[in-house]
CSV table of C-alpha atoms and ligand atoms in Angstrom, one decimal:
chain,number,residue,atom,x,y,z
A,29,MET,CA,9.8,24.6,22.5
A,30,SER,CA,13.1,25.3,24.2
A,31,GLU,CA,15.6,22.5,24.2
A,32,ALA,CA,16.4,22.9,27.9
A,33,VAL,CA,13.8,20.4,29.3
A,34,PRO,CA,14.3,17.4,27.1
A,35,ALA,CA,18.0,17.9,26.9
A,36,LYS,CA,18.2,17.9,30.7
A,37,GLU,CA,16.1,14.8,30.9
A,38,ALA,CA,18.3,13.1,28.3
A,39,ALA,CA,21.4,13.9,30.4
A,40,ALA,CA,19.8,12.4,33.5
A,41,LEU,CA,18.7,9.3,31.6
A,42,ASP,CA,22.2,8.8,30.1
A,43,ALA,CA,23.8,9.2,33.5
A,44,ALA,CA,21.5,6.4,34.9
A,45,ASP,CA,22.0,4.1,31.9
A,46,GLY,CA,23.5,0.8,32.9
A,47,LEU,CA,24.4,0.0,29.3
A,48,ALA,CA,26.1,3.4,28.7
A,49,ALA,CA,29.6,1.9,28.9
A,50,LYS,CA,28.9,-0.4,26.0
A,51,ARG,CA,29.1,2.5,23.5
A,52,ALA,CA,32.9,2.6,23.9
A,53,GLY,CA,33.0,-0.9,22.3
A,54,PHE,CA,31.9,0.7,19.0
A,55,ASP,CA,33.8,2.9,16.5
A,56,LEU,CA,31.4,5.9,16.5
A,57,ASP,CA,31.9,9.6,15.9
A,58,ASP,CA,30.1,11.9,18.3
A,59,GLY,CA,29.3,14.4,15.6
A,60,VAL,CA,26.8,12.1,14.0
A,61,VAL,CA,23.6,10.6,15.5
A,62,TYR,CA,23.4,7.2,14.0
A,63,LEU,CA,19.8,5.8,14.0
A,64,ASP,CA,20.2,3.3,11.2
A,65,GLY,CA,21.6,0.4,13.1
A,66,ASN,CA,18.4,-1.5,12.1
A,67,SER,CA,19.8,-1.4,8.5
A,68,LEU,CA,23.5,-1.6,9.1
A,69,GLY,CA,24.8,-1.9,12.6
A,70,ALA,CA,27.8,0.2,13.7
A,71,LEU,CA,31.3,-1.2,13.6
A,72,PRO,CA,32.4,-2.9,16.9
A,73,ARG,CA,36.0,-1.9,17.7
A,74,GLY,CA,37.3,-5.5,18.0
A,75,VAL,CA,36.5,-6.4,14.4
A,76,ALA,CA,39.4,-4.8,12.6
A,77,GLY,CA,42.1,-6.4,14.8
A,78,ARG,CA,40.5,-9.8,14.5
A,79,LEU,CA,40.1,-9.6,10.7
A,80,SER,CA,43.7,-8.4,10.4
A,81,ASP,CA,44.8,-11.6,12.2
A,82,VAL,CA,42.4,-13.8,10.2
A,83,VAL,CA,43.8,-12.4,6.9
A,84,GLY,CA,47.4,-12.0,7.9
A,85,ARG,CA,48.1,-15.1,10.0
A,86,GLU,CA,45.3,-17.6,9.5
A,87,TRP,CA,45.0,-17.1,5.7
A,88,GLY,CA,48.4,-15.6,5.0
A,89,ARG,CA,50.6,-17.9,7.0
A,90,LEU,CA,48.6,-21.0,7.9
A,91,ARG,CA,46.7,-21.0,4.6
A,92,ILE,CA,44.8,-24.3,4.2
A,93,ARG,CA,45.8,-25.5,7.7
A,94,SER,CA,43.4,-23.0,9.1
A,95,TRP,CA,40.3,-25.0,8.1
A,96,GLU,CA,41.4,-27.3,11.0
A,97,GLU,CA,43.8,-25.4,13.1
A,98,SER,CA,41.9,-22.0,13.2
A,99,GLY,CA,38.5,-23.7,13.5
A,100,TRP,CA,37.3,-22.4,10.1
A,101,TRP,CA,35.4,-25.6,9.3
A,102,THR,CA,33.2,-25.6,12.3
A,103,ALA,CA,32.8,-21.8,12.5
A,104,PRO,CA,29.2,-21.9,11.1
A,105,GLU,CA,28.0,-24.0,14.1
A,106,ARG,CA,30.2,-22.2,16.6
A,107,VAL,CA,29.0,-18.7,15.5
A,108,GLY,CA,25.5,-20.1,15.2
A,109,ASP,CA,25.5,-21.1,18.9
A,110,ARG,CA,26.6,-17.6,19.9
A,111,ILE,CA,23.7,-16.2,18.0
A,112,GLY,CA,21.5,-18.9,19.5
A,113,GLY,CA,22.3,-17.5,22.9
A,114,LEU,CA,20.8,-14.2,21.9
A,115,ILE,CA,17.5,-15.7,20.5
A,116,GLY,CA,16.7,-18.2,23.1
A,117,ALA,CA,18.0,-21.3,21.3
A,118,ALA,CA,20.0,-23.9,23.2
A,119,PRO,CA,23.3,-25.0,21.5
A,120,GLY,CA,23.2,-27.1,18.4
A,121,GLN,CA,20.2,-25.6,16.6
A,122,VAL,CA,21.5,-22.5,14.8
A,123,VAL,CA,23.9,-22.4,11.9
A,124,ALA,CA,25.4,-19.2,10.5
A,125,GLY,CA,25.8,-18.8,6.8
A,126,ASP,CA,24.2,-17.7,3.5
A,127,SER,CA,21.8,-14.8,3.3
A,128,THR,CA,18.4,-14.4,5.0
A,129,SER,CA,16.8,-14.8,1.6
A,130,VAL,CA,18.5,-18.2,1.0
A,131,ASN,CA,17.7,-19.3,4.5
A,132,VAL,CA,14.0,-18.4,4.0
A,133,PHE,CA,14.1,-20.7,1.0
A,134,LYS,CA,15.6,-23.6,3.0
A,135,ALA,CA,13.1,-23.2,5.9
A,136,VAL,CA,10.0,-22.8,3.9
A,137,VAL,CA,10.6,-25.7,1.6
A,138,ALA,CA,11.7,-27.9,4.5
A,139,ALA,CA,8.6,-26.9,6.4
A,140,ILE,CA,6.4,-27.9,3.4
A,141,ARG,CA,8.3,-31.2,3.1
A,142,LEU,CA,7.5,-31.9,6.7
A,143,THR,CA,3.8,-31.9,6.0
A,144,ASP,CA,1.5,-34.1,3.9
A,145,THR,CA,1.4,-31.8,0.8
A,146,GLY,CA,-1.6,-33.7,-0.5
A,147,VAL,CA,-3.6,-32.2,2.2
A,148,ARG,CA,-1.8,-29.1,3.3
A,149,ASP,CA,-1.0,-26.9,0.2
A,150,GLU,CA,-1.1,-23.4,1.6
A,151,VAL,CA,1.8,-21.1,2.5
A,152,LEU,CA,0.7,-18.2,4.6
A,153,VAL,CA,2.9,-15.1,4.2
A,154,ASP,CA,2.7,-11.9,6.3
A,155,ALA,CA,1.0,-9.4,3.9
A,156,ALA,CA,3.4,-6.6,4.9
A,157,THR,CA,6.4,-8.8,4.7
A,158,PHE,CA,9.9,-7.6,3.8
A,159,PRO,CA,9.7,-8.2,0.0
A,160,THR,CA,12.4,-10.9,-0.3
A,161,ASP,CA,10.6,-13.2,2.0
A,162,GLY,CA,7.5,-12.9,-0.2
A,163,TYR,CA,9.3,-13.5,-3.4
A,164,ILE,CA,11.1,-16.5,-2.1
A,165,ALA,CA,8.0,-18.0,-0.5
A,166,ARG,CA,6.1,-17.6,-3.7
A,167,SER,CA,8.8,-19.5,-5.6
A,168,ALA,CA,9.0,-22.2,-2.9
A,169,ALA,CA,5.2,-22.6,-3.2
A,170,ARG,CA,5.4,-22.9,-7.0
A,171,MET,CA,8.1,-25.5,-6.7
A,172,THR,CA,6.2,-27.6,-4.3
A,173,GLY,CA,2.7,-27.4,-5.7
A,174,CYS,CA,1.5,-25.1,-2.9
A,175,ARG,CA,-0.2,-21.7,-3.1
A,176,ILE,CA,0.5,-18.5,-1.3
A,177,ARG,CA,-2.0,-16.6,0.8
A,178,ALA,CA,-1.0,-13.2,2.1
A,179,VAL,CA,-2.6,-12.4,5.5
A,180,ASP,CA,-2.1,-9.7,8.1
A,181,ALA,CA,0.6,-10.9,10.5
A,182,ALA,CA,-1.8,-9.9,13.3
A,183,ASP,CA,-4.4,-12.4,11.9
A,184,MET,CA,-1.9,-15.2,11.3
A,185,ALA,CA,-3.1,-17.2,14.3
A,186,ARG,CA,-6.7,-17.0,13.2
A,187,GLU,CA,-6.0,-17.7,9.5
A,188,ALA,CA,-3.9,-20.9,9.9
A,189,GLY,CA,-6.2,-23.8,9.1
A,190,PRO,CA,-6.3,-27.4,7.9
A,191,ARG,CA,-4.9,-26.5,4.5
A,192,THR,CA,-1.9,-24.6,6.0
A,193,ALA,CA,1.5,-26.1,5.7
A,194,VAL,CA,3.6,-23.2,6.9
A,195,ALA,CA,3.3,-19.6,8.1
A,196,LEU,CA,6.2,-17.3,7.4
A,197,VAL,CA,6.1,-14.3,9.7
A,198,ASN,CA,8.3,-11.2,10.3
A,199,HIS,CA,8.7,-10.9,14.0
A,200,VAL,CA,9.0,-7.1,13.7
A,201,ASP,CA,7.5,-5.3,10.7
A,202,TYR,CA,10.5,-3.5,9.1
A,203,ARG,CA,8.4,-0.6,8.0
A,204,THR,CA,6.2,0.2,11.0
A,205,GLY,CA,8.3,-1.4,13.8
A,206,ARG,CA,5.3,-3.4,14.9
A,207,LEU,CA,6.3,-6.5,17.0
A,208,HIS,CA,4.2,-9.6,16.6
A,209,ASP,CA,3.4,-12.1,19.3
A,210,LEU,CA,5.8,-14.9,18.6
A,211,PRO,CA,4.7,-17.3,21.3
A,212,ALA,CA,1.0,-16.8,20.7
A,213,VAL,CA,1.2,-17.1,16.9
A,214,THR,CA,3.6,-20.1,17.1
A,215,ALA,CA,1.1,-21.9,19.4
A,216,ALA,CA,-1.9,-21.1,17.2
A,217,VAL,CA,-0.2,-22.2,14.0
A,218,ARG,CA,1.0,-25.4,15.7
A,219,ALA,CA,-2.6,-26.1,17.0
A,220,ALA,CA,-3.7,-25.8,13.4
A,221,GLY,CA,-1.2,-28.5,12.5
A,222,ALA,CA,1.2,-26.2,10.6
A,223,ARG,CA,4.8,-25.0,11.0
A,224,THR,CA,6.1,-21.5,11.6
A,225,VAL,CA,9.1,-19.8,10.1
A,226,TRP,CA,10.0,-16.7,11.9
A,227,ASP,CA,12.1,-13.9,10.3
A,228,LEU,CA,14.0,-12.3,13.2
A,229,CYS,CA,15.9,-9.7,11.1
A,230,HIS,CA,14.5,-6.8,13.2
A,231,SER,CA,14.4,-8.6,16.6
A,232,ALA,CA,17.7,-10.6,16.9
A,233,GLY,CA,19.8,-8.4,19.1
A,234,ALA,CA,17.0,-5.8,19.5
A,235,LEU,CA,14.9,-7.6,22.1
A,236,PRO,CA,14.8,-11.0,23.9
A,237,VAL,CA,13.5,-13.8,21.7
A,238,HIS,CA,12.6,-17.1,23.2
A,239,LEU,CA,12.5,-19.6,20.3
A,240,ASP,CA,12.9,-22.8,22.3
A,241,ALA,CA,10.4,-21.7,25.0
A,242,ALA,CA,7.9,-20.8,22.3
A,243,GLY,CA,8.3,-24.0,20.4
A,244,ALA,CA,9.1,-22.2,17.2
A,245,ASP,CA,9.9,-24.6,14.3
A,246,PHE,CA,12.2,-22.6,12.1
A,247,ALA,CA,13.7,-19.1,12.3
A,248,VAL,CA,16.0,-17.1,10.1
A,249,GLY,CA,17.5,-13.7,10.4
A,250,CYS,CA,20.3,-11.4,9.3
A,251,THR,CA,23.3,-10.4,11.4
A,252,TYR,CA,24.2,-7.0,9.9
A,253,LYS,CA,21.4,-5.1,11.6
A,254,TYR,CA,21.2,-5.2,15.4
A,255,LEU,CA,24.0,-7.9,15.6
A,256,ASN,CA,26.5,-5.5,14.0
A,257,GLY,CA,28.2,-8.2,11.8
A,258,GLY,CA,29.0,-5.9,9.0
A,259,PRO,CA,27.8,-5.4,5.4
A,260,GLY,CA,26.7,-8.7,3.9
A,261,ALA,CA,27.4,-10.6,7.1
A,262,PRO,CA,26.2,-14.2,7.0
A,263,ALA,CA,22.6,-14.9,8.1
A,264,PHE,CA,21.4,-17.7,10.4
A,265,LEU,CA,19.0,-20.6,10.3
A,266,TYR,CA,17.4,-22.2,13.4
A,267,VAL,CA,15.8,-25.6,13.2
A,268,ARG,CA,14.1,-26.8,16.3
A,269,ARG,CA,16.0,-29.8,17.7
A,270,ALA,CA,12.9,-32.1,17.6
A,271,LEU,CA,12.7,-31.5,13.8
A,272,GLN,CA,16.4,-31.8,12.9
A,273,ASP,CA,16.2,-35.5,12.0
A,274,ARG,CA,13.4,-34.8,9.6
A,275,PHE,CA,14.8,-31.5,8.2
A,276,ASP,CA,15.1,-32.2,4.5
A,277,SER,CA,17.0,-29.2,3.1
A,278,PRO,CA,16.2,-28.2,-0.5
A,279,LEU,CA,19.9,-27.2,-0.8
A,280,PRO,CA,21.9,-30.2,0.3
A,281,GLY,CA,25.4,-29.1,-0.5
A,282,TRP,CA,28.5,-31.0,0.3
A,283,ASN,CA,29.0,-29.0,3.5
A,284,SER,CA,25.8,-30.5,5.0
A,285,HIS,CA,26.9,-34.0,4.2
A,286,ALA,CA,27.5,-36.4,7.1
A,287,ASP,CA,31.1,-37.0,5.8
A,288,PRO,CA,31.9,-34.2,3.5
A,289,PHE,CA,35.5,-35.4,2.7
A,290,ALA,CA,34.3,-38.8,1.7
A,291,MET,CA,33.3,-37.1,-1.5
A,292,ASP,CA,30.6,-39.6,-1.8
A,293,PRO,CA,28.4,-39.3,-4.9
A,294,ALA,CA,25.4,-40.3,-2.7
A,295,TYR,CA,24.1,-37.7,-0.3
A,296,ALA,CA,23.7,-38.5,3.4
A,297,PRO,CA,22.7,-35.6,5.6
A,298,ALA,CA,24.7,-34.5,8.6
A,299,ASP,CA,23.1,-34.5,12.0
A,300,GLY,CA,22.2,-31.4,13.9
A,301,ALA,CA,22.6,-27.8,12.8
A,302,ALA,CA,25.2,-28.6,10.2
A,303,ARG,CA,22.4,-30.0,8.1
A,304,GLY,CA,21.5,-26.4,7.3
A,305,ARG,CA,24.8,-25.7,5.7
A,306,VAL,CA,25.2,-25.6,1.9
A,307,GLY,CA,28.6,-24.8,0.4
A,308,THR,CA,32.0,-23.5,1.7
A,309,PRO,CA,31.4,-20.9,4.5
A,310,GLU,CA,32.1,-17.2,3.9
A,311,ILE,CA,35.0,-17.3,6.4
A,312,LEU,CA,36.1,-13.6,6.3
A,313,SER,CA,32.6,-12.2,7.0
A,314,LEU,CA,31.8,-15.1,9.3
A,315,LEU,CA,34.8,-14.3,11.5
A,316,ALA,CA,34.1,-10.5,11.4
A,317,LEU,CA,30.7,-11.5,12.7
A,318,ASP,CA,32.3,-13.7,15.4
A,319,ALA,CA,34.4,-10.7,16.5
A,320,ALA,CA,31.4,-8.4,16.4
A,321,LEU,CA,29.4,-10.7,18.7
A,322,ASP,CA,32.0,-10.1,21.5
A,323,VAL,CA,30.1,-6.9,22.4
A,324,TRP,CA,27.3,-9.1,23.7
A,325,ASP,CA,29.4,-10.8,26.3
A,326,GLY,CA,27.7,-10.3,29.7
A,327,VAL,CA,24.8,-8.3,28.2
A,328,ASP,CA,21.4,-8.9,29.7
A,329,LEU,CA,18.8,-8.8,26.9
A,330,ALA,CA,16.1,-7.8,29.4
A,331,ALA,CA,18.2,-4.6,30.1
A,332,VAL,CA,18.6,-4.1,26.3
A,333,ARG,CA,14.8,-4.3,25.9
A,334,ALA,CA,14.2,-1.9,28.8
A,335,LYS,CA,16.5,0.6,27.4
A,336,SER,CA,15.1,0.2,23.9
A,337,LEU,CA,11.6,1.0,25.1
A,338,ALA,CA,12.8,3.9,27.2
A,339,LEU,CA,14.7,5.3,24.2
A,340,THR,CA,11.7,5.0,21.8
A,341,ASP,CA,9.3,6.4,24.4
A,342,PHE,CA,11.7,9.3,25.0
A,343,PHE,CA,12.2,10.0,21.3
A,344,LEU,CA,8.4,10.1,20.8
A,345,ARG,CA,8.0,12.6,23.6
A,346,CYS,CA,10.8,14.7,22.1
A,347,VAL,CA,9.1,14.6,18.7
A,348,GLU,CA,5.9,15.8,20.4
A,349,ALA,CA,7.9,18.6,22.0
A,350,TYR,CA,9.9,19.8,19.0
A,351,VAL,CA,8.0,19.0,15.8
A,352,PRO,CA,5.3,21.3,14.5
A,353,ARG,CA,2.0,19.8,15.3
A,354,GLY,CA,0.5,17.6,12.7
A,355,ARG,CA,3.6,17.4,10.6
A,356,VAL,CA,4.5,13.8,11.4
A,357,GLU,CA,2.5,10.8,12.7
A,358,SER,CA,4.0,7.8,14.4
A,359,VAL,CA,3.0,4.5,12.8
A,360,THR,CA,4.8,2.5,15.4
A,361,PRO,CA,2.5,1.0,18.1
A,362,GLU,CA,2.4,2.8,21.4
A,363,ALA,CA,1.9,-0.4,23.4
A,364,HIS,CA,5.3,-1.7,24.5
A,365,GLY,CA,4.3,-5.3,23.8
A,366,GLU,CA,3.7,-4.4,20.2
A,367,ARG,CA,6.8,-2.3,19.5
A,368,GLY,CA,10.2,-3.3,18.2
A,369,SER,CA,13.3,-1.1,18.5
A,370,GLN,CA,12.5,1.5,16.0
A,371,VAL,CA,10.2,4.5,15.5
A,372,SER,CA,8.6,5.1,12.1
A,373,LEU,CA,7.1,8.5,11.5
A,374,ARG,CA,4.8,9.1,8.6
A,375,CYS,CA,5.6,12.4,7.0
A,376,ALA,CA,3.3,13.7,4.4
A,377,ALA,CA,4.7,15.8,1.5
A,378,GLY,CA,4.9,19.5,2.4
A,379,PRO,CA,5.8,22.5,0.3
A,380,ALA,CA,9.5,21.6,0.5
A,381,GLY,CA,9.1,18.0,-0.6
A,382,GLY,CA,8.3,14.6,0.8
A,383,ALA,CA,9.7,12.4,3.5
A,384,GLY,CA,12.7,11.5,1.3
A,385,ASP,CA,13.8,15.1,1.1
A,386,VAL,CA,13.3,15.5,4.9
A,387,MET,CA,15.5,12.5,5.5
A,388,ALA,CA,18.2,13.8,3.1
A,389,GLU,CA,18.2,17.0,5.0
A,390,LEU,CA,18.4,15.2,8.3
A,391,ILE,CA,21.4,13.3,7.1
A,392,ARG,CA,23.1,16.5,5.9
A,393,ARG,CA,22.6,17.8,9.5
A,394,GLY,CA,24.2,14.7,11.0
A,395,VAL,CA,21.1,12.7,12.0
A,396,VAL,CA,21.2,9.4,10.1
A,397,GLY,CA,17.9,7.4,9.8
A,398,ASP,CA,16.4,6.1,6.7
A,399,PHE,CA,13.5,6.7,4.4
A,400,ARG,CA,11.0,4.0,3.3
A,401,ARG,CA,8.8,4.8,0.4
A,402,PRO,CA,6.4,6.4,0.1
A,403,ASP,CA,6.4,8.6,3.2
A,404,VAL,CA,8.1,6.9,6.2
A,405,LEU,CA,11.0,8.3,8.2
A,406,ARG,CA,12.6,5.4,10.0
A,407,PHE,CA,14.7,5.7,13.2
A,408,GLY,CA,16.4,2.6,14.6
A,409,PHE,CA,17.4,2.6,18.3
A,410,THR,CA,20.3,0.3,19.2
A,411,PRO,CA,20.5,0.2,22.9
A,412,LEU,CA,24.2,-0.8,23.0
A,413,TYR,CA,25.3,2.5,21.5
A,414,THR,CA,22.4,4.9,21.2
A,415,ARG,CA,22.2,7.5,23.9
A,416,PHE,CA,19.2,9.4,25.1
A,417,ALA,CA,21.0,12.6,24.1
A,418,ASP,CA,21.0,11.1,20.5
A,419,ALA,CA,17.3,10.7,20.6
A,420,GLU,CA,16.8,14.3,21.9
A,421,ARG,CA,19.1,15.7,19.2
A,422,ALA,CA,17.4,13.7,16.4
A,423,ALA,CA,14.0,15.0,17.4
A,424,ARG,CA,15.3,18.5,17.8
A,425,VAL,CA,16.9,18.5,14.3
A,426,LEU,CA,13.8,16.9,12.8
A,427,GLY,CA,11.8,19.8,14.3
A,428,GLU,CA,14.2,22.4,12.9
A,429,VAL,CA,14.1,20.8,9.5
A,430,LEU,CA,10.4,20.6,9.3
A,431,GLU,CA,10.0,24.2,10.6
A,432,GLY,CA,12.5,25.4,8.1
A,433,MET,CA,10.7,23.7,5.3
A,434,GLN,CA,7.3,25.0,6.3
A,435,GLY,CA,5.9,27.2,3.6
A,436,ARG,CA,9.1,27.3,1.7
B,21,PLP,C1,16.8,-7.0,6.2
B,21,PLP,C2,15.8,-8.1,6.0
B,21,PLP,C3,16.0,-9.1,5.1
B,21,PLP,C4,17.3,-9.1,4.2
B,21,PLP,O1,17.5,-10.3,3.5
B,21,PLP,P1,18.9,-10.5,2.9
B,21,PLP,O2,18.8,-11.8,2.2
B,21,PLP,O3,19.9,-10.4,3.9
B,21,PLP,O4,19.1,-9.4,1.9
B,21,PLP,C5,15.1,-10.1,4.9
B,21,PLP,N1,13.9,-10.1,5.7
B,21,PLP,C6,13.7,-9.1,6.6
B,21,PLP,C7,12.4,-9.1,7.4
B,21,PLP,C8,14.6,-8.0,6.7
B,21,PLP,O5,14.3,-7.0,7.5
């Protein structure tokens, strides 16, 4: 297949792209096609300058005064509200801090504590979950006298029953890119009398999420993927407002105390989102995240979603055009309503090696995706900076690599 037709189409799509100008807000090199923003988002240009001010002036000159004067102390709630704006949460319900793993622990244990554990002793976990969620949920269940039951996320609504305390679900499956129906599952789990904890790692910043509207109970997610907060950026925790007064954190650190500086030996929880805090916030990474979130100012998430679907559709068509027939198979759902912002291609081992070797060769040729064992090539599409031309080039290079490896 000649490259002329898809390349021309890519140019037309890029020219008509209302989000195209957003790419200039990122520090990207045109020689590389970066399709791994679902693992580590690219660097927004504003971060370095902001961090240099935080380090040089706020820490260097103001030192301890910055906890008040530079707003460090309240940054977890302030940044949490900015994230809330991107996941359909009204202010006061999201706090930034800790890792997703730690926030899964807080949310699952708190959800169990909200139920009558004598009756409800079952924790449902998405059978294909990102491993950390499963490990943490299992430990939370052991600590609370519950048991874990792994069920297909697609069956979660049907499986929640009178024994279920909480269902922990990945909104988008990290391996296949399958998007689960958050409103429907939330409603069904609630109808069964249980709570939901949503892991938004692969949906926050990738597509519109409407936590409040869906009546979700808890949500967690990381900020170094589609939110571009940087390596190890703090995660977030959402607790629905109606549950905040009863939210009983299993990690009640001094930062979540109603009056932290009273240094009271007795614990009294703070009101609102601050109750989700634990210890001293990770200020440098939190403020890097704060700066990174500036790229979202004025962005319409519906436009992000439309471009994401157009990009993944276009990439799949280019793969069909360029890749030798039968060499790869998409495991990402075709239906838009079931697709996140990535394409995962199963690539069986050929004469030249397996999917890991194919991805290594792609990266050598300037197309960066990632490989998930045993046989998945994963390509993440980040609408704020991925161009249709990138999708075309990635598919073309993939075709060249697989052709070159055939019969070798
Ligand atoms: C990336 C990811 C995580 C990562 O958790 P950390 O604690 O940040 O390492 C957790 N859950 C899901 C679904 C993920 O995709």
